[in-house]
């Protein structure tokens, strides 16, 4: 029970940071740096989250990392440069979405959201739970 509650709290924190933290954080960076192009970082967080739900997530991650490391090897990392900021936003969305899928697997709402996003393992687990509950209900009602 406590483990499930902790997983729910952590999954909620990750979910809130992905949704509201991204909007608020990137907007604050754009305001303080005076560069409104930084707002495209929100799109890169979303793209990272979407690509982490695909079957080809690891090849995509490797390609993005190789491309970025190749770029950084010619120029040093600078957080004020847009490409570096967009890469950090992409990785933020990608990694937190994967953590959410791993950690949020413990509670029903998270599994339902993951299943709706196309994860067949979560969907199969939810269908088994529904079948078990339906059998239990039928035996109780005498149907």
XYZ file of C-alpha atoms in Angstrom:
143
model
C 0.000 0.000 0.000
C 2.736 2.472 0.971
C 4.735 1.547 -2.111
C 1.731 2.236 -4.320
C 1.143 5.590 -2.629
C 4.782 6.621 -3.061
C 4.681 5.630 -6.721
C 1.497 7.649 -7.151
C 3.087 10.719 -5.540
C 6.235 10.459 -7.659
C 4.222 9.867 -10.848
C 2.074 12.896 -10.013
C 5.139 15.082 -9.472
C 6.606 13.932 -12.787
C 3.308 14.524 -14.569
C 2.914 18.025 -13.131
C 6.509 18.925 -13.966
C 6.013 17.699 -17.531
C 2.803 19.644 -18.026
C 2.892 22.798 -15.934
C 6.594 22.910 -15.130
C 7.432 23.006 -18.796
C 5.014 25.819 -19.585
C 6.002 27.925 -16.604
C 9.738 27.140 -16.640
C 10.330 27.723 -20.340
C 8.227 30.903 -20.254
C 10.307 32.245 -17.353
C 13.544 31.449 -19.218
C 12.204 33.220 -22.310
C 11.285 36.278 -20.273
C 14.566 36.543 -18.353
C 16.765 35.928 -21.383
C 14.655 38.284 -23.501
C 14.546 35.726 -26.304
C 11.069 34.591 -27.252
C 12.433 31.870 -29.537
C 13.071 29.936 -26.324
C 9.316 29.299 -26.165
C 9.828 26.642 -28.847
C 11.413 24.649 -26.013
C 7.854 23.725 -24.997
C 7.440 22.067 -28.394
C 10.721 20.185 -27.959
C 9.623 18.859 -24.559
C 6.410 17.661 -26.203
C 8.333 16.071 -29.112
C 10.630 14.282 -26.642
C 7.601 12.936 -24.781
C 5.908 11.763 -27.963
C 9.051 10.065 -29.292
C 9.518 8.236 -25.998
C 6.159 6.523 -26.620
C 7.181 5.067 -29.975
C 8.613 1.605 -30.550
C 11.740 3.170 -32.039
C 12.507 5.254 -28.942
C 16.026 3.955 -28.345
C 17.285 4.331 -31.935
C 15.799 7.849 -31.969
C 17.508 8.627 -28.661
C 20.844 7.316 -29.963
C 20.534 9.336 -33.186
C 19.702 12.521 -31.285
C 22.562 11.970 -28.824
C 25.085 11.222 -31.600
C 23.971 14.271 -33.592
C 24.173 16.516 -30.540
C 27.547 15.174 -29.359
C 28.885 15.670 -32.893
C 27.614 19.249 -32.842
C 29.006 19.955 -29.372
C 32.406 18.478 -30.298
C 32.870 21.285 -32.819
C 31.431 23.969 -30.515
C 31.379 24.005 -26.738
C 28.161 23.711 -24.755
C 26.521 27.072 -24.117
C 23.135 27.220 -22.383
C 22.414 30.572 -24.038
C 22.533 28.999 -27.499
C 19.111 27.863 -28.721
C 20.191 24.451 -30.042
C 21.638 23.539 -26.642
C 18.520 24.717 -24.830
C 16.255 22.820 -27.244
C 18.333 19.666 -26.750
C 17.951 19.968 -22.973
C 14.194 20.470 -23.405
C 13.968 17.417 -25.674
C 15.876 15.258 -23.189
C 13.751 16.585 -20.305
C 10.550 15.505 -22.061
C 12.003 12.193 -23.247
C 13.472 11.075 -19.918
C 10.625 12.241 -17.692
C 8.065 10.544 -19.905
C 9.992 7.268 -19.672
C 10.253 7.665 -15.874
C 6.527 8.356 -15.718
C 5.777 5.170 -17.631
C 8.037 3.127 -15.357
C 7.004 4.636 -12.021
C 3.355 5.340 -12.796
C 2.732 1.719 -13.692
C 1.656 1.047 -10.103
C -1.639 2.898 -9.965
C -4.773 2.417 -12.060
C -5.144 5.955 -13.404
C -1.542 6.054 -14.609
C -1.845 2.634 -16.230
C -5.040 3.734 -17.959
C -3.298 6.840 -19.292
C -0.316 4.771 -20.432
C -2.626 2.225 -22.085
C -4.445 5.033 -23.860
C -1.072 6.213 -25.172
C -0.601 2.826 -26.844
C 1.324 0.660 -24.375
C 0.031 -2.853 -25.027
C 1.427 -4.276 -21.768
C -0.532 -1.802 -19.659
C -3.625 -2.345 -21.782
C -3.435 -6.134 -21.356
C -2.973 -5.764 -17.599
C -6.010 -3.485 -17.333
C -8.116 -5.875 -19.439
C -7.156 -8.771 -17.133
C -8.168 -6.709 -14.122
C -11.498 -5.823 -15.717
C -12.189 -9.481 -16.589
C -11.359 -10.552 -13.032
C -13.669 -7.894 -11.572
C -16.455 -8.855 -14.003
C -16.177 -12.551 -13.038
C -16.285 -11.592 -9.378
C -19.353 -9.409 -9.959
C -21.110 -12.151 -11.937
C -20.525 -14.723 -9.210
C -21.799 -12.320 -6.552
C -24.936 -11.493 -8.546
C -25.479 -15.116 -9.596
C -25.459 -14.357 -13.319
